[in-house]
PDB file of C-alpha atoms and ligand atoms in Angstrom:
ATOM      1  CA  UNK A   1     -52.723 -13.932 -30.050  1.00 58.00           C
ATOM      2  CA  UNK A   2     -52.806 -13.102 -26.324  1.00 62.00           C
ATOM      3  CA  UNK A   3     -54.938 -14.984 -23.902  1.00 65.00           C
ATOM      4  CA  UNK A   4     -57.794 -12.524 -23.348  1.00 71.00           C
ATOM      5  CA  UNK A   5     -57.519 -13.010 -19.593  1.00 85.00           C
ATOM      6  CA  UNK A   6     -54.139 -11.234 -19.414  1.00 95.00           C
ATOM      7  CA  UNK A   7     -54.421  -8.275 -17.068  1.00 96.00           C
ATOM      8  CA  UNK A   8     -52.631  -5.297 -18.647  1.00 97.00           C
ATOM      9  CA  UNK A   9     -49.761  -3.503 -16.925  1.00 98.00           C
ATOM     10  CA  UNK A  10     -48.999   0.201 -17.146  1.00 98.00           C
ATOM     11  CA  UNK A  11     -45.738   1.134 -15.450  1.00 98.00           C
ATOM     12  CA  UNK A  12     -44.220   4.597 -15.214  1.00 98.00           C
ATOM     13  CA  UNK A  13     -40.444   4.519 -15.574  1.00 98.00           C
ATOM     14  CA  UNK A  14     -39.362   7.756 -13.932  1.00 98.00           C
ATOM     15  CA  UNK A  15     -35.696   7.162 -14.824  1.00 98.00           C
ATOM     16  CA  UNK A  16     -33.355   9.704 -13.113  1.00 98.00           C
ATOM     17  CA  UNK A  17     -36.253  12.066 -12.297  1.00 98.00           C
ATOM     18  CA  UNK A  18     -37.670  14.078 -10.533  1.00 97.00           C
ATOM     19  CA  UNK A  19     -36.584  16.013  -7.419  1.00 96.00           C
ATOM     20  CA  UNK A  20     -38.159  14.803  -4.171  1.00 93.00           C
ATOM     21  CA  UNK A  21     -40.811  17.511  -3.822  1.00 95.00           C
ATOM     22  CA  UNK A  22     -41.934  16.940  -7.395  1.00 96.00           C
ATOM     23  CA  UNK A  23     -42.108  13.185  -6.991  1.00 96.00           C
ATOM     24  CA  UNK A  24     -44.303  13.554  -3.900  1.00 95.00           C
ATOM     25  CA  UNK A  25     -46.524  15.974  -5.819  1.00 97.00           C
ATOM     26  CA  UNK A  26     -46.723  13.567  -8.732  1.00 98.00           C
ATOM     27  CA  UNK A  27     -47.867  10.801  -6.394  1.00 97.00           C
ATOM     28  CA  UNK A  28     -50.437  13.040  -4.706  1.00 96.00           C
ATOM     29  CA  UNK A  29     -51.833  14.032  -8.116  1.00 97.00           C
ATOM     30  CA  UNK A  30     -51.932  10.442  -9.291  1.00 97.00           C
ATOM     31  CA  UNK A  31     -53.711   9.380  -6.097  1.00 95.00           C
ATOM     32  CA  UNK A  32     -56.347  12.037  -6.731  1.00 95.00           C
ATOM     33  CA  UNK A  33     -57.055  10.699 -10.208  1.00 96.00           C
ATOM     34  CA  UNK A  34     -57.232   7.146  -8.901  1.00 95.00           C
ATOM     35  CA  UNK A  35     -59.416   8.033  -5.939  1.00 92.00           C
ATOM     36  CA  UNK A  36     -61.802   9.952  -8.159  1.00 93.00           C
ATOM     37  CA  UNK A  37     -62.063   7.221 -10.802  1.00 93.00           C
ATOM     38  CA  UNK A  38     -60.350   4.034  -9.605  1.00 94.00           C
ATOM     39  CA  UNK A  39     -58.716   1.502 -11.883  1.00 95.00           C
ATOM     40  CA  UNK A  40     -59.075  -1.910 -10.293  1.00 94.00           C
ATOM     41  CA  UNK A  41     -56.283  -4.479 -10.154  1.00 92.00           C
ATOM     42  CA  UNK A  42     -58.421  -6.687 -12.388  1.00 92.00           C
ATOM     43  CA  UNK A  43     -58.534  -3.922 -14.993  1.00 96.00           C
ATOM     44  CA  UNK A  44     -54.864  -2.993 -14.957  1.00 97.00           C
ATOM     45  CA  UNK A  45     -51.748  -3.394 -12.842  1.00 97.00           C
ATOM     46  CA  UNK A  46     -50.507   0.160 -12.363  1.00 98.00           C
ATOM     47  CA  UNK A  47     -46.932   0.706 -11.208  1.00 98.00           C
ATOM     48  CA  UNK A  48     -44.312   3.411 -10.833  1.00 98.00           C
ATOM     49  CA  UNK A  49     -40.534   3.003 -10.893  1.00 98.00           C
ATOM     50  CA  UNK A  50     -38.888   5.868  -8.978  1.00 98.00           C
ATOM     51  CA  UNK A  51     -35.177   6.380  -8.295  1.00 98.00           C
ATOM     52  CA  UNK A  52     -33.825   3.877  -5.805  1.00 97.00           C
ATOM     53  CA  UNK A  53     -33.553   6.237  -2.833  1.00 97.00           C
ATOM     54  CA  UNK A  54     -37.241   7.155  -3.239  1.00 97.00           C
ATOM     55  CA  UNK A  55     -38.626   3.613  -3.436  1.00 98.00           C
ATOM     56  CA  UNK A  56     -39.606   3.397   0.219  1.00 97.00           C
ATOM     57  CA  UNK A  57     -40.942   6.922   0.628  1.00 97.00           C
ATOM     58  CA  UNK A  58     -43.065   6.521  -2.499  1.00 97.00           C
ATOM     59  CA  UNK A  59     -44.304   3.185  -1.229  1.00 96.00           C
ATOM     60  CA  UNK A  60     -45.218   4.862   2.040  1.00 96.00           C
ATOM     61  CA  UNK A  61     -47.050   7.685   0.261  1.00 95.00           C
ATOM     62  CA  UNK A  62     -49.093   5.201  -1.728  1.00 94.00           C
ATOM     63  CA  UNK A  63     -50.465   3.399   1.279  1.00 89.00           C
ATOM     64  CA  UNK A  64     -54.186   3.459   1.848  1.00 85.00           C
ATOM     65  CA  UNK A  65     -55.196   3.667  -1.807  1.00 87.00           C
ATOM     66  CA  UNK A  66     -58.130   1.415  -2.653  1.00 84.00           C
ATOM     67  CA  UNK A  67     -56.271   0.485  -5.860  1.00 83.00           C
ATOM     68  CA  UNK A  68     -52.748  -0.490  -4.943  1.00 89.00           C
ATOM     69  CA  UNK A  69     -49.989   0.968  -7.115  1.00 96.00           C
ATOM     70  CA  UNK A  70     -46.965  -1.248  -7.477  1.00 98.00           C
ATOM     71  CA  UNK A  71     -43.582   0.199  -6.638  1.00 98.00           C
ATOM     72  CA  UNK A  72     -40.953  -1.033  -9.076  1.00 98.00           C
ATOM     73  CA  UNK A  73     -37.161  -0.788  -8.803  1.00 98.00           C
ATOM     74  CA  UNK A  74     -35.451   0.431 -11.992  1.00 98.00           C
ATOM     75  CA  UNK A  75     -32.540  -1.971 -11.628  1.00 98.00           C
ATOM     76  CA  UNK A  76     -30.739  -4.241  -9.179  1.00 98.00           C
ATOM     77  CA  UNK A  77     -27.306  -5.705  -8.620  1.00 98.00           C
ATOM     78  CA  UNK A  78     -25.913  -8.648 -10.519  1.00 98.00           C
ATOM     79  CA  UNK A  79     -24.542  -9.758  -7.133  1.00 98.00           C
ATOM     80  CA  UNK A  80     -26.899 -11.697  -4.882  1.00 98.00           C
ATOM     81  CA  UNK A  81     -27.488 -11.527  -1.146  1.00 98.00           C
ATOM     82  CA  UNK A  82     -25.399  -9.184   0.994  1.00 98.00           C
ATOM     83  CA  UNK A  83     -21.678  -8.449   0.969  1.00 98.00           C
ATOM     84  CA  UNK A  84     -18.838  -6.075   0.206  1.00 98.00           C
ATOM     85  CA  UNK A  85     -20.212  -4.596  -3.021  1.00 98.00           C
ATOM     86  CA  UNK A  86     -20.125  -0.820  -2.640  1.00 98.00           C
ATOM     87  CA  UNK A  87     -23.006   0.996  -4.271  1.00 97.00           C
ATOM     88  CA  UNK A  88     -25.044  -2.101  -5.073  1.00 98.00           C
ATOM     89  CA  UNK A  89     -28.568  -3.137  -4.073  1.00 98.00           C
ATOM     90  CA  UNK A  90     -29.349  -6.839  -4.383  1.00 98.00           C
ATOM     91  CA  UNK A  91     -32.610  -8.614  -5.139  1.00 98.00           C
ATOM     92  CA  UNK A  92     -32.745  -9.903  -1.568  1.00 98.00           C
ATOM     93  CA  UNK A  93     -32.370  -6.390  -0.152  1.00 98.00           C
ATOM     94  CA  UNK A  94     -35.194  -5.124  -2.371  1.00 98.00           C
ATOM     95  CA  UNK A  95     -37.409  -7.994  -1.271  1.00 98.00           C
ATOM     96  CA  UNK A  96     -36.470  -7.330   2.355  1.00 98.00           C
ATOM     97  CA  UNK A  97     -37.842  -3.791   1.903  1.00 98.00           C
ATOM     98  CA  UNK A  98     -41.081  -5.135   0.366  1.00 97.00           C
ATOM     99  CA  UNK A  99     -40.128  -4.008  -3.130  1.00 98.00           C
ATOM    100  CA  UNK A 100     -41.467  -6.876  -5.218  1.00 98.00           C
ATOM    101  CA  UNK A 101     -40.961  -5.677  -8.804  1.00 98.00           C
ATOM    102  CA  UNK A 102     -37.931  -4.723 -10.854  1.00 99.00           C
ATOM    103  CA  UNK A 103     -37.096  -3.564 -14.389  1.00 99.00           C
ATOM    104  CA  UNK A 104     -34.182  -5.453 -15.920  1.00 98.00           C
ATOM    105  CA  UNK A 105     -32.371  -4.957 -19.218  1.00 98.00           C
ATOM    106  CA  UNK A 106     -33.620  -1.480 -20.049  1.00 98.00           C
ATOM    107  CA  UNK A 107     -31.758  -0.270 -23.135  1.00 97.00           C
ATOM    108  CA  UNK A 108     -30.306   2.662 -21.163  1.00 97.00           C
ATOM    109  CA  UNK A 109     -28.728   0.173 -18.752  1.00 98.00           C
ATOM    110  CA  UNK A 110     -27.519  -1.994 -21.619  1.00 97.00           C
ATOM    111  CA  UNK A 111     -26.139   0.896 -23.696  1.00 96.00           C
ATOM    112  CA  UNK A 112     -24.877   3.434 -21.156  1.00 98.00           C
ATOM    113  CA  UNK A 113     -24.011   1.333 -18.109  1.00 97.00           C
ATOM    114  CA  UNK A 114     -22.528  -1.777 -19.658  1.00 97.00           C
ATOM    115  CA  UNK A 115     -25.262  -4.239 -18.752  1.00 98.00           C
ATOM    116  CA  UNK A 116     -24.155  -6.966 -21.136  1.00 98.00           C
ATOM    117  CA  UNK A 117     -25.939 -10.261 -21.651  1.00 98.00           C
ATOM    118  CA  UNK A 118     -24.177 -11.948 -18.756  1.00 98.00           C
ATOM    119  CA  UNK A 119     -25.011  -9.172 -16.311  1.00 98.00           C
ATOM    120  CA  UNK A 120     -28.609  -9.062 -17.463  1.00 98.00           C
ATOM    121  CA  UNK A 121     -28.907 -12.829 -17.061  1.00 98.00           C
ATOM    122  CA  UNK A 122     -27.414 -12.695 -13.551  1.00 98.00           C
ATOM    123  CA  UNK A 123     -29.821  -9.930 -12.597  1.00 98.00           C
ATOM    124  CA  UNK A 124     -32.841 -11.865 -13.875  1.00 98.00           C
ATOM    125  CA  UNK A 125     -31.725 -15.002 -12.124  1.00 98.00           C
ATOM    126  CA  UNK A 126     -31.099 -13.213  -8.816  1.00 98.00           C
ATOM    127  CA  UNK A 127     -34.412 -11.386  -8.999  1.00 98.00           C
ATOM    128  CA  UNK A 128     -36.439 -14.517  -9.675  1.00 98.00           C
ATOM    129  CA  UNK A 129     -34.628 -16.549  -7.055  1.00 98.00           C
ATOM    130  CA  UNK A 130     -35.387 -13.846  -4.484  1.00 98.00           C
ATOM    131  CA  UNK A 131     -39.076 -13.961  -5.449  1.00 98.00           C
ATOM    132  CA  UNK A 132     -39.265 -10.678  -7.339  1.00 98.00           C
ATOM    133  CA  UNK A 133     -41.412 -10.137 -10.405  1.00 98.00           C
ATOM    134  CA  UNK A 134     -39.319  -9.023 -13.376  1.00 99.00           C
ATOM    135  CA  UNK A 135     -40.208  -6.619 -16.179  1.00 99.00           C
ATOM    136  CA  UNK A 136     -37.630  -7.680 -18.755  1.00 98.00           C
ATOM    137  CA  UNK A 137     -36.915  -5.105 -21.472  1.00 98.00           C
ATOM    138  CA  UNK A 138     -36.010  -5.954 -25.050  1.00 98.00           C
ATOM    139  CA  UNK A 139     -35.688  -3.861 -28.198  1.00 98.00           C
ATOM    140  CA  UNK A 140     -33.640  -3.159 -31.300  1.00 97.00           C
ATOM    141  CA  UNK A 141     -31.683  -0.069 -32.349  1.00 95.00           C
ATOM    142  CA  UNK A 142     -32.546   1.979 -35.430  1.00 94.00           C
ATOM    143  CA  UNK A 143     -29.539   0.522 -37.238  1.00 94.00           C
ATOM    144  CA  UNK A 144     -30.685  -3.005 -36.474  1.00 96.00           C
ATOM    145  CA  UNK A 145     -34.217  -2.229 -37.632  1.00 94.00           C
ATOM    146  CA  UNK A 146     -33.033  -0.602 -40.850  1.00 92.00           C
ATOM    147  CA  UNK A 147     -30.801  -3.549 -41.649  1.00 96.00           C
ATOM    148  CA  UNK A 148     -33.702  -5.973 -41.171  1.00 96.00           C
ATOM    149  CA  UNK A 149     -32.362  -7.499 -37.954  1.00 97.00           C
ATOM    150  CA  UNK A 150     -34.991  -6.271 -35.506  1.00 97.00           C
ATOM    151  CA  UNK A 151     -36.774  -9.582 -35.077  1.00 98.00           C
ATOM    152  CA  UNK A 152     -33.580 -11.561 -34.722  1.00 98.00           C
ATOM    153  CA  UNK A 153     -32.193  -9.170 -32.086  1.00 98.00           C
ATOM    154  CA  UNK A 154     -35.360  -9.190 -30.009  1.00 98.00           C
ATOM    155  CA  UNK A 155     -35.838 -12.951 -30.212  1.00 98.00           C
ATOM    156  CA  UNK A 156     -32.215 -13.435 -29.160  1.00 98.00           C
ATOM    157  CA  UNK A 157     -32.935 -11.297 -26.092  1.00 98.00           C
ATOM    158  CA  UNK A 158     -35.897 -13.582 -25.348  1.00 98.00           C
ATOM    159  CA  UNK A 159     -33.588 -16.612 -25.708  1.00 98.00           C
ATOM    160  CA  UNK A 160     -31.134 -14.979 -23.266  1.00 98.00           C
ATOM    161  CA  UNK A 161     -33.996 -14.718 -20.823  1.00 98.00           C
ATOM    162  CA  UNK A 162     -35.065 -18.312 -21.396  1.00 98.00           C
ATOM    163  CA  UNK A 163     -31.549 -19.460 -20.522  1.00 98.00           C
ATOM    164  CA  UNK A 164     -32.021 -18.396 -16.903  1.00 98.00           C
ATOM    165  CA  UNK A 165     -35.750 -18.626 -16.134  1.00 98.00           C
ATOM    166  CA  UNK A 166     -36.769 -21.921 -14.534  1.00 98.00           C
ATOM    167  CA  UNK A 167     -40.000 -23.586 -15.651  1.00 97.00           C
ATOM    168  CA  UNK A 168     -41.871 -22.558 -12.504  1.00 97.00           C
ATOM    169  CA  UNK A 169     -40.673 -18.929 -12.654  1.00 98.00           C
ATOM    170  CA  UNK A 170     -42.247 -17.799 -15.934  1.00 98.00           C
ATOM    171  CA  UNK A 171     -45.363 -16.516 -14.201  1.00 98.00           C
ATOM    172  CA  UNK A 172     -43.082 -13.879 -12.627  1.00 98.00           C
ATOM    173  CA  UNK A 173     -42.000 -12.489 -15.995  1.00 98.00           C
ATOM    174  CA  UNK A 174     -43.472  -9.535 -17.847  1.00 98.00           C
ATOM    175  CA  UNK A 175     -41.847  -8.495 -21.146  1.00 98.00           C
ATOM    176  CA  UNK A 176     -41.479  -4.886 -22.291  1.00 98.00           C
ATOM    177  CA  UNK A 177     -40.718  -4.387 -25.979  1.00 98.00           C
ATOM    178  CA  UNK A 178     -39.091  -0.980 -26.381  1.00 97.00           C
ATOM    179  CA  UNK A 179     -37.579  -0.194 -29.777  1.00 97.00           C
ATOM    180  CA  UNK A 180     -34.579   1.958 -28.819  1.00 95.00           C
ATOM    181  CA  UNK A 181     -35.265   4.469 -31.594  1.00 92.00           C
ATOM    182  CA  UNK A 182     -38.688   5.177 -30.091  1.00 92.00           C
ATOM    183  CA  UNK A 183     -37.508   5.865 -26.531  1.00 91.00           C
ATOM    184  CA  UNK A 184     -37.722   9.525 -25.573  1.00 87.00           C
ATOM    185  CA  UNK A 185     -37.719  10.558 -29.227  1.00 88.00           C
ATOM    186  CA  UNK A 186     -41.414  11.230 -29.745  1.00 84.00           C
ATOM    187  CA  UNK A 187     -41.352   8.535 -32.468  1.00 82.00           C
ATOM    188  CA  UNK A 188     -43.607   5.617 -31.673  1.00 81.00           C
ATOM    189  CA  UNK A 189     -43.565   2.359 -33.564  1.00 86.00           C
ATOM    190  CA  UNK A 190     -46.791   2.252 -35.564  1.00 93.00           C
ATOM    191  CA  UNK A 191     -49.374   0.106 -33.778  1.00 94.00           C
ATOM    192  CA  UNK A 192     -49.030  -2.387 -36.648  1.00 95.00           C
ATOM    193  CA  UNK A 193     -45.224  -2.590 -36.340  1.00 95.00           C
ATOM    194  CA  UNK A 194     -45.480  -2.915 -32.582  1.00 96.00           C
ATOM    195  CA  UNK A 195     -48.201  -5.569 -32.860  1.00 97.00           C
ATOM    196  CA  UNK A 196     -46.091  -7.523 -35.397  1.00 97.00           C
ATOM    197  CA  UNK A 197     -43.126  -7.618 -33.038  1.00 98.00           C
ATOM    198  CA  UNK A 198     -45.323  -8.465 -30.057  1.00 98.00           C
ATOM    199  CA  UNK A 199     -46.835 -11.361 -32.016  1.00 98.00           C
ATOM    200  CA  UNK A 200     -43.310 -12.655 -32.796  1.00 98.00           C
ATOM    201  CA  UNK A 201     -42.341 -12.376 -29.141  1.00 98.00           C
ATOM    202  CA  UNK A 202     -45.525 -14.221 -28.191  1.00 98.00           C
ATOM    203  CA  UNK A 203     -44.734 -17.001 -30.688  1.00 98.00           C
ATOM    204  CA  UNK A 204     -41.241 -17.290 -29.267  1.00 98.00           C
ATOM    205  CA  UNK A 205     -42.506 -17.409 -25.687  1.00 98.00           C
ATOM    206  CA  UNK A 206     -45.087 -20.069 -26.506  1.00 98.00           C
ATOM    207  CA  UNK A 207     -42.340 -22.279 -27.910  1.00 97.00           C
ATOM    208  CA  UNK A 208     -40.403 -21.918 -24.673  1.00 97.00           C
ATOM    209  CA  UNK A 209     -43.066 -22.082 -21.984  1.00 97.00           C
ATOM    210  CA  UNK A 210     -46.723 -22.900 -21.411  1.00 95.00           C
ATOM    211  CA  UNK A 211     -46.950 -19.518 -19.674  1.00 96.00           C
ATOM    212  CA  UNK A 212     -46.175 -17.828 -23.019  1.00 97.00           C
ATOM    213  CA  UNK A 213     -49.851 -17.546 -23.798  1.00 96.00           C
ATOM    214  CA  UNK A 214     -50.447 -15.651 -20.559  1.00 97.00           C
ATOM    215  CA  UNK A 215     -47.283 -13.499 -20.359  1.00 98.00           C
ATOM    216  CA  UNK A 216     -48.008  -9.779 -20.497  1.00 98.00           C
ATOM    217  CA  UNK A 217     -46.020  -8.065 -23.272  1.00 98.00           C
ATOM    218  CA  UNK A 218     -45.850  -4.292 -22.787  1.00 98.00           C
ATOM    219  CA  UNK A 219     -44.926  -1.723 -25.397  1.00 97.00           C
ATOM    220  CA  UNK A 220     -42.604   1.161 -24.542  1.00 97.00           C
ATOM    221  CA  UNK A 221     -41.305   4.113 -26.534  1.00 96.00           C
ATOM    222  CA  UNK A 222     -42.997   7.529 -26.530  1.00 94.00           C
ATOM    223  CA  UNK A 223     -46.333   6.219 -25.275  1.00 96.00           C
ATOM    224  CA  UNK A 224     -48.683   9.148 -24.684  1.00 97.00           C
ATOM    225  CA  UNK A 225     -52.408   9.546 -24.060  1.00 97.00           C
ATOM    226  CA  UNK A 226     -52.727  10.394 -27.780  1.00 97.00           C
ATOM    227  CA  UNK A 227     -51.407   7.044 -28.993  1.00 96.00           C
ATOM    228  CA  UNK A 228     -52.329   4.790 -26.049  1.00 97.00           C
ATOM    229  CA  UNK A 229     -55.829   3.904 -27.230  1.00 96.00           C
ATOM    230  CA  UNK A 230     -54.618   2.665 -30.596  1.00 96.00           C
ATOM    231  CA  UNK A 231     -51.750   0.704 -29.061  1.00 97.00           C
ATOM    232  CA  UNK A 232     -54.063  -0.789 -26.441  1.00 96.00           C
ATOM    233  CA  UNK A 233     -56.378  -2.056 -29.181  1.00 95.00           C
ATOM    234  CA  UNK A 234     -53.639  -4.346 -30.578  1.00 96.00           C
ATOM    235  CA  UNK A 235     -54.245  -7.948 -29.552  1.00 95.00           C
ATOM    236  CA  UNK A 236     -50.720  -8.705 -28.328  1.00 96.00           C
ATOM    237  CA  UNK A 237     -49.995  -5.380 -26.617  1.00 97.00           C
ATOM    238  CA  UNK A 238     -50.847  -5.946 -22.975  1.00 97.00           C
ATOM    239  CA  UNK A 239     -49.809  -2.656 -21.471  1.00 98.00           C
ATOM    240  CA  UNK A 240     -47.139   0.008 -21.568  1.00 98.00           C
ATOM    241  CA  UNK A 241     -43.833   0.991 -20.032  1.00 98.00           C
ATOM    242  CA  UNK A 242     -44.038   4.758 -19.997  1.00 98.00           C
ATOM    243  CA  UNK A 243     -41.092   7.129 -19.589  1.00 98.00           C
ATOM    244  CA  UNK A 244     -41.599  10.853 -20.219  1.00 97.00           C
ATOM    245  CA  UNK A 245     -45.394  10.830 -20.049  1.00 98.00           C
ATOM    246  CA  UNK A 246     -45.330   9.140 -16.640  1.00 98.00           C
ATOM    247  CA  UNK A 247     -43.891  12.319 -15.090  1.00 98.00           C
ATOM    248  CA  UNK A 248     -47.262  13.978 -15.563  1.00 98.00           C
ATOM    249  CA  UNK A 249     -50.012  12.436 -13.421  1.00 98.00           C
ATOM    250  CA  UNK A 250     -52.831  13.215 -15.827  1.00 98.00           C
ATOM    251  CA  UNK A 251     -51.032  11.785 -18.854  1.00 98.00           C
ATOM    252  CA  UNK A 252     -50.008   8.683 -16.970  1.00 98.00           C
ATOM    253  CA  UNK A 253     -53.502   8.151 -15.573  1.00 98.00           C
ATOM    254  CA  UNK A 254     -55.011   8.522 -19.056  1.00 98.00           C
ATOM    255  CA  UNK A 255     -52.609   5.940 -20.448  1.00 98.00           C
ATOM    256  CA  UNK A 256     -53.484   3.516 -17.639  1.00 98.00           C
ATOM    257  CA  UNK A 257     -57.147   4.130 -18.344  1.00 97.00           C
ATOM    258  CA  UNK A 258     -56.688   3.473 -22.067  1.00 97.00           C
ATOM    259  CA  UNK A 259     -55.163   0.087 -21.359  1.00 97.00           C
ATOM    260  CA  UNK A 260     -57.491  -0.828 -18.512  1.00 95.00           C
ATOM    261  CA  UNK A 261     -60.505  -0.313 -20.716  1.00 64.00           C
ATOM    262  CA  UNK A 262     -59.448  -3.301 -22.759  1.00 54.00           C
ATOM    263  CA  UNK A 263     -60.074  -5.459 -19.768  1.00 49.00           C
ATOM    264  CA  UNK A 264     -63.458  -4.250 -18.560  1.00 46.00           C
TER     265      UNK A 264
HETATM  266  P1  PGA B   1     -40.354   7.175 -23.181  1.00 97.19           P
HETATM  267  O1  PGA B   1     -39.480   6.086 -22.372  1.00 97.19           O
HETATM  268  O2  PGA B   1     -41.803   6.872 -22.887  1.00 97.19           O
HETATM  269  O3  PGA B   1     -39.914   8.502 -22.636  1.00 97.19           O
HETATM  270  O4  PGA B   1     -40.039   6.999 -24.614  1.00 97.19           O
HETATM  271  C1  PGA B   1     -39.874   4.744 -22.280  1.00 97.19           C
HETATM  272  C2  PGA B   1     -38.852   3.943 -21.507  1.00 97.19           C
HETATM  273  O5  PGA B   1     -37.647   4.140 -21.708  1.00 97.19           O
HETATM  274  O6  PGA B   1     -39.207   3.088 -20.677  1.00 97.19           O
END
């Protein structure tokens, strides 16, 4: 079971959304909710992951909030440093722009954009070496779940991670378990199924690192205000990676509130 001192994380993955005016509006709305009823950093780490060209303007718009919101990149290059790599943004360049968090291994990257194990490992390694905090995504497909392979697939993804994280870098890892069949489909894993997988991930992490007890493991896949409270009550679910519902400030705020309550 999780160390009860883990601070939950609730991160909005905006994916390839929305248009600029809407993203600014979304941030203004979210700021209003947070200014009216703040969620402290001790209660929950709240973050948003906008499209790459909006990272800095969103960061700018979030300044001055009493509760800082973390700005998270959705991806980064598997190439490090600077160089002749057209279209790429490296870990060092993110860090240089004060972007300190990044999602890596999201199933959409793995499935649609060819992020294979080697690329994912290079990205994790580059991110950690540049001093970024990584939200590493894992999850099985429906086929894998139905053929009884879910646990094996997810634990293999944790082993892939372990192959590149150095002993003193584990504190910069957050895990997001996102069953692929639950992403954007409206189908959520039942809290019990999600908790079972989270407990397996926790067991695996504890075997690999002392930090395993303290690593936040987020759930992702159709998280909404309606299911957040139940998910947040599970002992090994330490937050959420939220797609669709994060594009509505009220829904996202309510989800963050549901998880932050666990840590009052
Ligand atoms: P969803 O997406 O909440 O829309 O299912 C989650 C994610 O892909 O991170």
